[in-house]
XYZ file of C-alpha atoms in Angstrom:
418
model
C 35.076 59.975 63.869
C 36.150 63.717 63.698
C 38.482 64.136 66.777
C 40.265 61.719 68.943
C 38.611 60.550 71.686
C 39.323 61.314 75.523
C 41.084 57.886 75.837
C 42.900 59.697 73.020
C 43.937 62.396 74.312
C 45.307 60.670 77.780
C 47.349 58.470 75.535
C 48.533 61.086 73.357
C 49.665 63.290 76.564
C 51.134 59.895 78.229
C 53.308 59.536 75.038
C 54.248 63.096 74.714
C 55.710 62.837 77.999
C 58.153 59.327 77.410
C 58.675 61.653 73.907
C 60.400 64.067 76.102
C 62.194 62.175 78.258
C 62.972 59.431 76.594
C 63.883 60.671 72.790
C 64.525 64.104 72.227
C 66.843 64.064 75.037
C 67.861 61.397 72.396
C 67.609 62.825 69.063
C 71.784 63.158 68.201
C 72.794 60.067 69.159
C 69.827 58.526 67.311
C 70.108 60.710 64.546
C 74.445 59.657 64.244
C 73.092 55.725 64.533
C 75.612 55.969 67.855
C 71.767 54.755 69.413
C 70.199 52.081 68.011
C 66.344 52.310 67.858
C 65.074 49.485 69.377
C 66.182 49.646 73.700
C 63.955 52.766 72.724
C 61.109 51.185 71.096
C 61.007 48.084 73.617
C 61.017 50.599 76.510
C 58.381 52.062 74.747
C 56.595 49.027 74.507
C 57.224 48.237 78.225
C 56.516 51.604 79.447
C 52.958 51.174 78.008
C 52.386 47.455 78.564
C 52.350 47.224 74.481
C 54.524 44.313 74.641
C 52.096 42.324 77.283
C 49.184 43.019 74.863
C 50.832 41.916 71.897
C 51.960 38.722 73.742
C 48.274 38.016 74.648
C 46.889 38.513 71.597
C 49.292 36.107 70.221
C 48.563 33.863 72.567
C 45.068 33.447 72.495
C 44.803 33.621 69.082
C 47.363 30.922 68.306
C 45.451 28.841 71.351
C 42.338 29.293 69.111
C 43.933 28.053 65.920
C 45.302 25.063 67.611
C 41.655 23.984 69.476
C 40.518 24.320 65.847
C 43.205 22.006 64.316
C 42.800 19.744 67.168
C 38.800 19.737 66.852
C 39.115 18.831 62.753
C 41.885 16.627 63.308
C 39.294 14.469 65.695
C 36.918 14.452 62.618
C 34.546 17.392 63.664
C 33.323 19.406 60.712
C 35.670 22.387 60.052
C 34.510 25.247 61.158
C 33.773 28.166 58.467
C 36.537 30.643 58.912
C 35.371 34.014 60.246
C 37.145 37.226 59.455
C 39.974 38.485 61.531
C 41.856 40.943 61.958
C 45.727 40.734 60.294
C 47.744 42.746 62.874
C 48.003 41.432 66.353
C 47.215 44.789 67.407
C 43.737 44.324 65.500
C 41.015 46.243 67.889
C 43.839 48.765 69.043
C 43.985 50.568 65.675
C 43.980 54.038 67.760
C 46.141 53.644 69.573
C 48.618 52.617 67.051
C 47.778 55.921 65.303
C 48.200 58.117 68.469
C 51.429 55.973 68.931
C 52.727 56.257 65.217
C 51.404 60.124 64.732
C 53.507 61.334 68.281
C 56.567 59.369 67.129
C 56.998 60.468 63.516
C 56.609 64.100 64.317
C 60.279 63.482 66.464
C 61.818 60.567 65.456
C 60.268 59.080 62.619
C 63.345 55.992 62.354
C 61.668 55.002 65.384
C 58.554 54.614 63.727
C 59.576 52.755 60.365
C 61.919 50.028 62.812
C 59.170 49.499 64.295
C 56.188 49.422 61.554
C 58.068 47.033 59.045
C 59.176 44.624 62.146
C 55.228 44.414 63.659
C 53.188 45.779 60.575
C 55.326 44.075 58.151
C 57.273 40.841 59.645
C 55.075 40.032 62.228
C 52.063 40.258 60.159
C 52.721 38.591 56.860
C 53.344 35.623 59.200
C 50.413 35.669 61.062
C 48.402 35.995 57.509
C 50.375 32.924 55.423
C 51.811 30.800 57.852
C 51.182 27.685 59.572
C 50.507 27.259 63.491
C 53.712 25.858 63.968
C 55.229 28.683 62.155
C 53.343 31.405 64.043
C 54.397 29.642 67.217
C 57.652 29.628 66.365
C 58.961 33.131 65.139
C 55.111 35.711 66.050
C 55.126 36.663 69.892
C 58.682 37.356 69.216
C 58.405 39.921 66.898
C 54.949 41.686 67.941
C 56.668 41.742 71.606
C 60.050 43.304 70.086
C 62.063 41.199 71.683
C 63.534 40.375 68.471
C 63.335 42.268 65.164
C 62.283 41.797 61.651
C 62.710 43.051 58.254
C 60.628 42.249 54.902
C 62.614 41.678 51.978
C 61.789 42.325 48.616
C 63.142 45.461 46.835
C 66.520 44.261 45.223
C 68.838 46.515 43.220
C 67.372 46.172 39.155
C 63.472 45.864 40.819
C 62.700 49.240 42.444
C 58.769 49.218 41.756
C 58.823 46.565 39.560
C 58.951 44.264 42.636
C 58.086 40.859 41.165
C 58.749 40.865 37.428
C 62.203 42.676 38.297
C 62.929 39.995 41.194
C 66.204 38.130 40.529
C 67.083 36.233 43.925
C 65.424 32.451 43.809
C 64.940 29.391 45.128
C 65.379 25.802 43.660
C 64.587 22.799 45.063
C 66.884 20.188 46.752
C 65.653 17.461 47.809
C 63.403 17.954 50.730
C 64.894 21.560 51.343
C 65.244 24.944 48.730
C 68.926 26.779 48.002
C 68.666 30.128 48.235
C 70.713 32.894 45.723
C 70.600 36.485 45.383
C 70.541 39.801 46.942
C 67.550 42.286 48.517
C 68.592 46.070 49.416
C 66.951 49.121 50.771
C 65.852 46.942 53.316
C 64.383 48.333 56.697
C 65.979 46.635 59.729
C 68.018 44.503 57.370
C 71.655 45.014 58.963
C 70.098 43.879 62.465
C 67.268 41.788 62.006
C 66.966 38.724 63.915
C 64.226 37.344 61.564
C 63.381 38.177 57.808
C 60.767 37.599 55.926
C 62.201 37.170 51.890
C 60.743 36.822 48.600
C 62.272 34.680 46.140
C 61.103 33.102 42.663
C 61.295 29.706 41.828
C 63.312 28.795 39.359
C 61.782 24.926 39.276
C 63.475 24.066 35.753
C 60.527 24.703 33.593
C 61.770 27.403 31.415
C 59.354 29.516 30.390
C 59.164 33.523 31.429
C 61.179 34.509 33.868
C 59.005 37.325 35.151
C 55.341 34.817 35.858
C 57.356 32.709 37.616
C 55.771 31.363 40.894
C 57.151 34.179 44.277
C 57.613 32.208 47.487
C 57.844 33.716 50.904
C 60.776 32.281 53.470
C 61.917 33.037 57.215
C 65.038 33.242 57.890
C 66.882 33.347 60.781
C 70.356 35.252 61.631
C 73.445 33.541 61.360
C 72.347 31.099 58.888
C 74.938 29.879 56.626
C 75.278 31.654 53.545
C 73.449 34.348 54.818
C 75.067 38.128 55.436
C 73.357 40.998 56.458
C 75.383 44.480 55.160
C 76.120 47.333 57.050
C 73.857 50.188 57.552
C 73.269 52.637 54.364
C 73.766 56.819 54.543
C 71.209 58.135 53.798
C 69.397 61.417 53.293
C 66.784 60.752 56.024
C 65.456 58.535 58.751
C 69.051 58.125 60.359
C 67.893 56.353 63.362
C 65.769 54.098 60.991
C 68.643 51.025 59.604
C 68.635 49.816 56.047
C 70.904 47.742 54.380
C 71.254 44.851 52.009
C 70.690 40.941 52.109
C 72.982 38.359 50.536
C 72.028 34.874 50.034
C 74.719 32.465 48.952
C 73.054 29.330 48.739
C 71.220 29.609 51.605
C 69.837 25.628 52.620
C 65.909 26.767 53.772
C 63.820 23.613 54.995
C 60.240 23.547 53.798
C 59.542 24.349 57.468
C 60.779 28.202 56.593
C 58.278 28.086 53.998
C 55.342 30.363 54.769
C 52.370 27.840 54.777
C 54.993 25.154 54.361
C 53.473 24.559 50.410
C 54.280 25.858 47.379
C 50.365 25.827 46.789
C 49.133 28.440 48.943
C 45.303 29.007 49.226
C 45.911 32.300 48.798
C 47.690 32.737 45.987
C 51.611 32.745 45.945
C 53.711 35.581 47.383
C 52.426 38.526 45.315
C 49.056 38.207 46.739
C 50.630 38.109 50.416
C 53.095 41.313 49.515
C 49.768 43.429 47.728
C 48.082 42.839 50.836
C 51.458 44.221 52.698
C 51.666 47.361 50.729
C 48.369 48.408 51.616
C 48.858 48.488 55.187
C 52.195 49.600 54.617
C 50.307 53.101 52.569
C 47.973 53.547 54.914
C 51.002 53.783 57.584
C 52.572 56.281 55.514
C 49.630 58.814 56.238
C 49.521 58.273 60.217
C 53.051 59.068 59.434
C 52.955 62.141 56.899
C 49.961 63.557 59.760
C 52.717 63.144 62.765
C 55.389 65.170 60.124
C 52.431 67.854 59.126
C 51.616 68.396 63.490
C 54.998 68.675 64.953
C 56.261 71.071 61.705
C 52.481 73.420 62.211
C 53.198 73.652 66.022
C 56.633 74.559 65.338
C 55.790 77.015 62.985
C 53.319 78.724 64.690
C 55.391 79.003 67.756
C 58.067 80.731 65.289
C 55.477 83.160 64.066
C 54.622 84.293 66.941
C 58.502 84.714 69.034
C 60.340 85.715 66.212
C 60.232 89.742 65.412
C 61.188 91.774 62.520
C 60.977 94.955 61.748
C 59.356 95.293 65.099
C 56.917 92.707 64.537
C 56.109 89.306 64.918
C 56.670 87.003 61.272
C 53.511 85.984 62.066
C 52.023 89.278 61.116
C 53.408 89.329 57.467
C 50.501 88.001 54.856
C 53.147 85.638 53.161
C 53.898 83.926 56.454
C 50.234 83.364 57.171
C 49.883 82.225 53.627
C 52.265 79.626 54.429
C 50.654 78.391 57.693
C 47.161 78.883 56.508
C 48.301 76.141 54.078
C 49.537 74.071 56.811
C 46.259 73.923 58.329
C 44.553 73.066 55.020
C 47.293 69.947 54.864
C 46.873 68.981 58.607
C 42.674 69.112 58.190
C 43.075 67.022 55.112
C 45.424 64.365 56.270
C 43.845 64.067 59.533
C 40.220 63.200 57.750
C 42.404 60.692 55.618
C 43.169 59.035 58.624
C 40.132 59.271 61.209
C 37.942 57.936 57.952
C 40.616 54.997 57.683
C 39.997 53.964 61.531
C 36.484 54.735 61.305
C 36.482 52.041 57.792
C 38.432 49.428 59.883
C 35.926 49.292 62.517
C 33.441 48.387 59.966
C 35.307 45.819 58.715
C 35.416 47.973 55.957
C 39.319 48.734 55.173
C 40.722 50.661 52.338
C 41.593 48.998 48.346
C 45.033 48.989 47.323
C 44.045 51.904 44.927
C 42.871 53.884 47.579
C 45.608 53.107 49.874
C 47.531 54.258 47.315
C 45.864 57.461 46.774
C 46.405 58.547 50.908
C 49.722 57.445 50.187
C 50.586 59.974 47.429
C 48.370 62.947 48.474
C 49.918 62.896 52.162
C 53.480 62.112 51.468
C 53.199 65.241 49.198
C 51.568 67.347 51.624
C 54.009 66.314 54.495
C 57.025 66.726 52.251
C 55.445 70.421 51.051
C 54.992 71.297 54.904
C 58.430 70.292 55.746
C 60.224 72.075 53.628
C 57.502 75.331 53.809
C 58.347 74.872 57.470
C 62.354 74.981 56.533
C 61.534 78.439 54.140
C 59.762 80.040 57.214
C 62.443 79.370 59.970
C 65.065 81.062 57.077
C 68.159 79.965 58.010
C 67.652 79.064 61.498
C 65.769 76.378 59.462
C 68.687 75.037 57.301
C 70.571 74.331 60.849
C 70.517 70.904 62.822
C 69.729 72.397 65.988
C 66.599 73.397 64.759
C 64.326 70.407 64.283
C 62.545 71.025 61.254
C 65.671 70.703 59.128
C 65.330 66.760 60.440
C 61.469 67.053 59.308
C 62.131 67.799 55.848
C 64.627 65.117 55.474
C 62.222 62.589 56.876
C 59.513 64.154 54.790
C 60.655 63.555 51.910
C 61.484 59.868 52.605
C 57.788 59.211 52.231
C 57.608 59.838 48.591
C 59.549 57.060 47.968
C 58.596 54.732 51.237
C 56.295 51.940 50.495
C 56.461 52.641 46.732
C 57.482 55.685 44.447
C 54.677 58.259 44.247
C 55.421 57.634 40.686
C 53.890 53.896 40.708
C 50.902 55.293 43.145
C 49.430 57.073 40.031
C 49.331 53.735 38.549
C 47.493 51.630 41.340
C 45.224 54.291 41.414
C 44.300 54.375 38.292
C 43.922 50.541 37.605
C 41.938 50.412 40.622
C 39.768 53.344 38.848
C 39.366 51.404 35.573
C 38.507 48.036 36.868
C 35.097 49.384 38.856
């Protein structure tokens, strides 16, 4: 794949246009928080029947689960598990990227409220839990009518997610108590449903840092649960984050992901690894949306704006600066047709390599942004013109999803270990 395809393109256009009538018309109000982001994203998802082909997906894959449950459960053989995909948008991974590319280069808030509520929530339950589970909290979330938010970061963990992680569980009796607090979390101050990570603290002493990480759903309102107010932050205004508090929060083994503390798969690290790389691989869709909308911009600067009698455009340190644009948008845009072009050969990016699109676009979207900020002058540093917003966004990816700092070191492990 080197360009996007004519089904593409129609999309693309289709988007552009509910872009401008539906958010930049927007853009203050969502920028303030006086607009929340999701009536936007569900009219999105309405707009373009999104929601409808979530729902379906959802529906016929949980109807498959259940004829295979049913089947064993009768004493048939059980049937060898075939790959799948773990989004319920597996199959539709272009349009996603059309979807997530057009959004980020406006409002990219829209685009993280979104991503960690379907790309996050919605699939780390489809991955651990049980049918009853997925029936009970996933067409939900994939359709947006309610939202989601994945806990983990807490305030002394940063990158070191698990060994860092404070807030735990303990058993009693049938049920778990949950203590502690998660922050920087996306969604977190609205979220109908979050997905938490929590260690168990079963009484065995021991190090505090290999103990066992379980994976919980909880619902809002639940007692002992609160759910902060929305941060201020640098960037991504019309994206929410907040904190979690749990104050012995009484969690049945039926919120449980898997509903065992045994989990084929390995306990909640191995469900959160396979989280971040998704979660990476979003970040460039998103860094190529940031690198488009600030190179259009640009060049339409270059080529209206006159000094000296001439167009900016004509001065060698102004091409300079969008000739290095380009280079950015070519090499981000490979990064992300190869990553389609790998999932449709069932063929998906490592962690380590997830991790090196992660840090070599967030870099080049946060050095366009702010190159795109230096070339505007000081029409640049003001609100009404948008690329101010793009650099603020910008440089939210260098932390998003991981430091850049802690990149280096995926990449290299993954590096050493071949």
């Amino acid at each position: 794949m080197f360009e996007w395809s004519e089904t593409d393109v129609m999309i693309r256009d289709a988007v552009r246009g509910f872009i401008d009538k539906e958010i930049r018309p927007n853009l203050d109000a969502l920028d303030s928080g006086e607009l929340p982001p999701y009536p936007v994203i569900r009219k999105l998802f309405r707009e373009f029947g999104i929601d409808v082909m979530g729902g379906e997906a959802v529906q016929k894959m949980l109807a498959k689960q259940e004829a295979r449950e049913a089947a064993v459960a009768a004493g048939e053989p059980k049937p060898e598990k075939k790959a799948s995909g773990s989004s319920p948008f597996a199959g539709q991974e272009s349009l996603m990227a059309v979807l997530i590319g057009e959004l980020s280069g406006v409002c990219m808030g829209l685009v993280t409220a979104m991503g960690v509520s379907i790309g996050l929530g919605a699939t780390t339950i489809m991955s651990r839990g049980t049918l009853a589970q997925k029936q009970r909290w996933l067409e939900d979330i994939v359709t947006m009518r309610k939202v989601a938010s994945w806990a983990i970061t807490e305030p002394d963990s940063g990158s070191d997610a698990f060994g860092g992680m404070k807030t735990y569980v303990k058993r009693d009796g049938e049920d778990y108590l949950l203590n502690g607090q998660k922050t920087f979390i996306t969604n977190g101050p609205f979220a109908d449903v979050m997905i938490v990570y929590a260690k168990l603290d079963d009484g065995a002493g021991g190090d505090k840092r290999e103990r066992k990480v379980l994976t919980f759903v909880l619902d809002k309102g639940m007692p002992g649960l609160t759910q902060g107010k929305p941060f201020k932050k640098m960037g991504l205004h019309s994206s929410p984050t907040g904190e979690l508090f749990f104050d012995n929060v009484r969690v049945g083994r039926d919120r449980l992901l898997g509903e065992t503390e045994e989990h084929k798969g390995g306990d909640g690290r191995d469900s959160a690894r396979s989280s971040f790389t998704a979660e990476r691989i979003g970040v460039a869709f998103m860094a190529l949306g940031i690198i488009n909308e600030c190179h259009r911009l640009c060049l339409e600067y270059a080529k209206s704006r006159k000094l000296w009698g001439q167009e900016i455009g004509r001065f060698q340190l102004v091409q300079l600066k969008l000739a290095k644009m380009e280079i950015a948008r070519i090499n981000v845009q490979n990064m992300v047709f190869n990553t389609l072009e790998r999932g449709r050969a069932g063929k998906p990016p490592t962690l380590a390599e997830a991790s090196a699109m992660k840090l070599y676009a967030s870099e080049a979207a946060t050095e366009v942004a702010m190159e795109a900020v230096q070339l505007f002058g000081g029409n640049g540093y003001m609100t009404e013109y948008h690329v101010e917003q793009l650099a603020r966004d910008a440089k939210s990816l260098m932390i998003y999803a991981g430091s850049n700092e802690i990149q280096v070191t995926h990449i290299a492990k993954g590096l050493l270990a071949q």
